[in-house]
PDB file of C-alpha atoms in Angstrom:
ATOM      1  CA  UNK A   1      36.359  -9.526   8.084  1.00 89.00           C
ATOM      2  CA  UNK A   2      33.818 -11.169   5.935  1.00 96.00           C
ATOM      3  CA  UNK A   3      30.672  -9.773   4.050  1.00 97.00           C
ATOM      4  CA  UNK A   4      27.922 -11.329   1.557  1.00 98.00           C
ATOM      5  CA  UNK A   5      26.343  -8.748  -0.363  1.00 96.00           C
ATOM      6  CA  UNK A   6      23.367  -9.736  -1.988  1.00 96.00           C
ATOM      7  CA  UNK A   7      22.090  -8.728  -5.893  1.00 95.00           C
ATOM      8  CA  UNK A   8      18.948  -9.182  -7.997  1.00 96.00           C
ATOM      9  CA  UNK A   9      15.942  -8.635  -6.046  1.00 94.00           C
ATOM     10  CA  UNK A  10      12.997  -6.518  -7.212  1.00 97.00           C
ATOM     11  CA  UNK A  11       9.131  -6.605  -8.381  1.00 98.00           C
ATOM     12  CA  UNK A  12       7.758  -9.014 -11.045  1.00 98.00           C
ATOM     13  CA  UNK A  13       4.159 -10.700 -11.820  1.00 98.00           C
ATOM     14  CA  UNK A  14       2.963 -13.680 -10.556  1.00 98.00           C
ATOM     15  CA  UNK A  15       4.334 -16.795 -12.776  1.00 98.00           C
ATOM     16  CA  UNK A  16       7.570 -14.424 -13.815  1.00 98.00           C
ATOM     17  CA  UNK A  17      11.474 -14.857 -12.522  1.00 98.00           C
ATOM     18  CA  UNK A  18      14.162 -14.127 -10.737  1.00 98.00           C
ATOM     19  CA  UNK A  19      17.686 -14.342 -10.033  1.00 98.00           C
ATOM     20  CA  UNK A  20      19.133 -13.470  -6.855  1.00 98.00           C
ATOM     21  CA  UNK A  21      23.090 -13.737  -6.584  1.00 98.00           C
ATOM     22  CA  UNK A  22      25.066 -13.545  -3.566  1.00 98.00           C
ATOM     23  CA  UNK A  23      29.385 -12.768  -2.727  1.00 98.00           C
ATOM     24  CA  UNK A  24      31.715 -13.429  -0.104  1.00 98.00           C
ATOM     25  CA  UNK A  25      34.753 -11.388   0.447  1.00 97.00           C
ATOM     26  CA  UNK A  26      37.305 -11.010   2.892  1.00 95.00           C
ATOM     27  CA  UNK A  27      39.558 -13.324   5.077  1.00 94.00           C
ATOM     28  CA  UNK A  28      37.995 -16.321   3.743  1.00 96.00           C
ATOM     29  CA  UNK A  29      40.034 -19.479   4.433  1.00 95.00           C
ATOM     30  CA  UNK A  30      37.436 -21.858   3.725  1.00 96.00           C
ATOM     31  CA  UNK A  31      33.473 -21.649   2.613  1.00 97.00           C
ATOM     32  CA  UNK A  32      31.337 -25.318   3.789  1.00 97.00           C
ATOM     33  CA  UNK A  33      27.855 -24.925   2.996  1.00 97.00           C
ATOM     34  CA  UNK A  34      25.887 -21.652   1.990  1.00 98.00           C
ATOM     35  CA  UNK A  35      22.103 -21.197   1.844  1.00 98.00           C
ATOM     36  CA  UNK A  36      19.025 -18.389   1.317  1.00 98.00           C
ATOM     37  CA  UNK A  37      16.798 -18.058   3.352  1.00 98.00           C
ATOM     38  CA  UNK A  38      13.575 -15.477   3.486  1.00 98.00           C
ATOM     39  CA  UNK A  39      11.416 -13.716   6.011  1.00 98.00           C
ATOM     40  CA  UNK A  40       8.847 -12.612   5.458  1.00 96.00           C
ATOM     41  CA  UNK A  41       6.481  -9.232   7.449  1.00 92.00           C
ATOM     42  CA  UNK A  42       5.714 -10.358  10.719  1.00 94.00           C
ATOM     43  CA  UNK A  43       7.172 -13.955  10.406  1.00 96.00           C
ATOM     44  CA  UNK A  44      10.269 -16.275  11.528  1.00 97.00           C
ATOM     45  CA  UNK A  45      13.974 -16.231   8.826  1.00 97.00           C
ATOM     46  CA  UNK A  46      12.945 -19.649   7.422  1.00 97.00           C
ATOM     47  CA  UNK A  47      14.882 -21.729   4.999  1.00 98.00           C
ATOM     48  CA  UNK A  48      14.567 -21.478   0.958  1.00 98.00           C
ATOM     49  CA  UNK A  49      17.710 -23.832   0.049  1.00 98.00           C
ATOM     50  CA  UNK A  50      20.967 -24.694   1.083  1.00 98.00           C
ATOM     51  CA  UNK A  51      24.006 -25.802  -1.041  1.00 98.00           C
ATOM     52  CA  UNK A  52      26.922 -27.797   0.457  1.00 97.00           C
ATOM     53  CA  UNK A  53      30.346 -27.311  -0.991  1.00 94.00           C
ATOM     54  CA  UNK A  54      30.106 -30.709  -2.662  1.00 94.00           C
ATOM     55  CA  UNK A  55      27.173 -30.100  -4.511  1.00 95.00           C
ATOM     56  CA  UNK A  56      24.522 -31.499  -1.884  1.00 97.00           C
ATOM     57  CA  UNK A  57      21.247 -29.416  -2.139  1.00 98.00           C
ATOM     58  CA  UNK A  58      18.533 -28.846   0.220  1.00 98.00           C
ATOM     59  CA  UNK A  59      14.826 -27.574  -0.725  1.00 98.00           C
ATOM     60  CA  UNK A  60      12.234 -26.273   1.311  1.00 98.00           C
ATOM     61  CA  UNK A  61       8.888 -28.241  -0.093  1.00 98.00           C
ATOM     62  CA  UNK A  62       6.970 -24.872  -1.184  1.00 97.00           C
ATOM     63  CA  UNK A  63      10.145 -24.341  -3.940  1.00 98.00           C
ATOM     64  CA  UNK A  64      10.846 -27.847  -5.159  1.00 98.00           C
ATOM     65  CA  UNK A  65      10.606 -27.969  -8.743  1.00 98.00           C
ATOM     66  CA  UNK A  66      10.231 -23.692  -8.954  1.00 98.00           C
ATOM     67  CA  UNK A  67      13.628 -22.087  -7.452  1.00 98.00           C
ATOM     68  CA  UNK A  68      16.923 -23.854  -8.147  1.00 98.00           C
ATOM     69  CA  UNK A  69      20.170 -22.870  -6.071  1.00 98.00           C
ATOM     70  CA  UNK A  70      23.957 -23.235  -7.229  1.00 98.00           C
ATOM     71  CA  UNK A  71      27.227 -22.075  -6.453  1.00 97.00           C
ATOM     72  CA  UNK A  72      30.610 -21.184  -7.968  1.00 96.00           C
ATOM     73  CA  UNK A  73      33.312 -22.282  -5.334  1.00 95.00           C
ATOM     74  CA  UNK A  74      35.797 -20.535  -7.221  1.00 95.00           C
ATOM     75  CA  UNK A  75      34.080 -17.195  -6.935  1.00 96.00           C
ATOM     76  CA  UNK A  76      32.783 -17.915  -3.956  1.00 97.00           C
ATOM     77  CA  UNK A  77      29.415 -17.035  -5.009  1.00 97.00           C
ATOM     78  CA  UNK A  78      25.791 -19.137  -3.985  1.00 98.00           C
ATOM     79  CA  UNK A  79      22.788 -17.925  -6.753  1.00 98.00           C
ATOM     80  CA  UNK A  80      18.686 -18.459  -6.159  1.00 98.00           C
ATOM     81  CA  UNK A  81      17.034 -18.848  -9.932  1.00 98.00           C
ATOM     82  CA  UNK A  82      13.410 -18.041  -8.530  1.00 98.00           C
ATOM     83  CA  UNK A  83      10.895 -19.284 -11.276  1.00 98.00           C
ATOM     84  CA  UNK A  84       6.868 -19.644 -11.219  1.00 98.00           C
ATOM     85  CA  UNK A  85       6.673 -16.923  -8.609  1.00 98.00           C
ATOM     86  CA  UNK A  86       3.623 -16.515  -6.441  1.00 98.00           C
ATOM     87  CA  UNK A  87       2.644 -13.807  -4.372  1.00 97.00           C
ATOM     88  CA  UNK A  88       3.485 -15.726  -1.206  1.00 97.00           C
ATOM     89  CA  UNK A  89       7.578 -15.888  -2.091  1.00 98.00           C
ATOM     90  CA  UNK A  90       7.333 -12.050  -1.008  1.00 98.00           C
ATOM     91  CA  UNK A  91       9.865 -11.395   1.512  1.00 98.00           C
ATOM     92  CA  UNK A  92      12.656 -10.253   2.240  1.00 98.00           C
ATOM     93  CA  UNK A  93      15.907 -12.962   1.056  1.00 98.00           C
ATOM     94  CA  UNK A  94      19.253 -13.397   3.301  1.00 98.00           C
ATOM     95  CA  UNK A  95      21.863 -15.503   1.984  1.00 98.00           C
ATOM     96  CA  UNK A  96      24.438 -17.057   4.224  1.00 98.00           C
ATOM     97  CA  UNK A  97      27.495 -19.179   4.306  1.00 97.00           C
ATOM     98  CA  UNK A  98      29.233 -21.280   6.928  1.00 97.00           C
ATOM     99  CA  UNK A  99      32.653 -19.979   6.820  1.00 97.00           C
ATOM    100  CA  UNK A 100      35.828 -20.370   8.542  1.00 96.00           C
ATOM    101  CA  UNK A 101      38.249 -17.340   8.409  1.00 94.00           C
ATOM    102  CA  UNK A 102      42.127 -17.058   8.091  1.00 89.00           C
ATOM    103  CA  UNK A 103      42.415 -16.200  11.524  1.00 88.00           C
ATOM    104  CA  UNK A 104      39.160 -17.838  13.564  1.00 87.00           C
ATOM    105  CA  UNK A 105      36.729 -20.858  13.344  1.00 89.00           C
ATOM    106  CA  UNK A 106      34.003 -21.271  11.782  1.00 92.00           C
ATOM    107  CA  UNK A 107      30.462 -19.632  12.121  1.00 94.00           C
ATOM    108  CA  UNK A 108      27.843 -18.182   9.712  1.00 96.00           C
ATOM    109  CA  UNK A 109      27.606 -15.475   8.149  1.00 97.00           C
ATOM    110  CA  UNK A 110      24.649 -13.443   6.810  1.00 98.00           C
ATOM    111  CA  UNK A 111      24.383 -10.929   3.720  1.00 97.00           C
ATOM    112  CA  UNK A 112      21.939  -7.868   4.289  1.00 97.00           C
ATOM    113  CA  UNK A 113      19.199  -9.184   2.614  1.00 97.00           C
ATOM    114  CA  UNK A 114      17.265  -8.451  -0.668  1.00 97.00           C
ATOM    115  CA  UNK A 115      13.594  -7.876  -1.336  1.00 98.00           C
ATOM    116  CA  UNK A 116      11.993  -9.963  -3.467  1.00 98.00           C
ATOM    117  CA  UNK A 117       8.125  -8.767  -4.095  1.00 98.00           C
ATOM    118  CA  UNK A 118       5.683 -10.508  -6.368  1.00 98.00           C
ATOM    119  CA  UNK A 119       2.680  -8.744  -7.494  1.00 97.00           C
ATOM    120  CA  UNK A 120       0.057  -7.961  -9.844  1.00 95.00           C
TER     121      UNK A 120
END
């Protein structure tokens, strides 16, 4: 079995940070790309950045230049540093990570997903 457990979410002001951190454990044999994504009330899980195991990153336009993602392949652990907040990065974040297991193929899993609320 595999889980992602999620850290770091919470409340902060408009223009403040965070840092959201995410784990795999279990019968990991292998871990290709991981992401976070974010969904927000009432809308579609949409994309916030994804991280290949090589280093390749992926941005959704409305966080270039604000959140910056990273991973430790060793720990097997993907990070969000969430700067400039606005009020419209409120939602709830999900990371996830393409990973093949010691005794099955590959699919994706999902952590449980954080809230991340910005407000005044």
């Amino acid at each position: 079995q595999v889980q992602l457990v999620e850290s770091g979410g919470g409340l902060v002001q408009p223009g403040g940070s965070l840092r959201l951190s995410c784990a795999a454990s279990g019968s990991i044999f292998r871990i290709d790309a991981m992401g976070w994504y974010r969904q927000a009330p009432g809308k579609e899980r949409d994309l916030v950045a994804t991280i290949t195991s090589g280093g390749s990153i992926t941005y959704t336009d409305s966080v270039k230049g604000r959140f910056t993602i990273s991973r430790d392949n060793a720990k097997n652990t993907v990070s969000l540093q969430m700067n400039s907040l606005k009020p419209e990065d409120t939602a709830v974040y999900y990371c996830n990570g393409d990973i093949t297991t010691t005794n099955s193929g590959q699919r994706r899993f999902w952590g449980q997903g954080t809230q991340v609320s910005v407000s005044s």
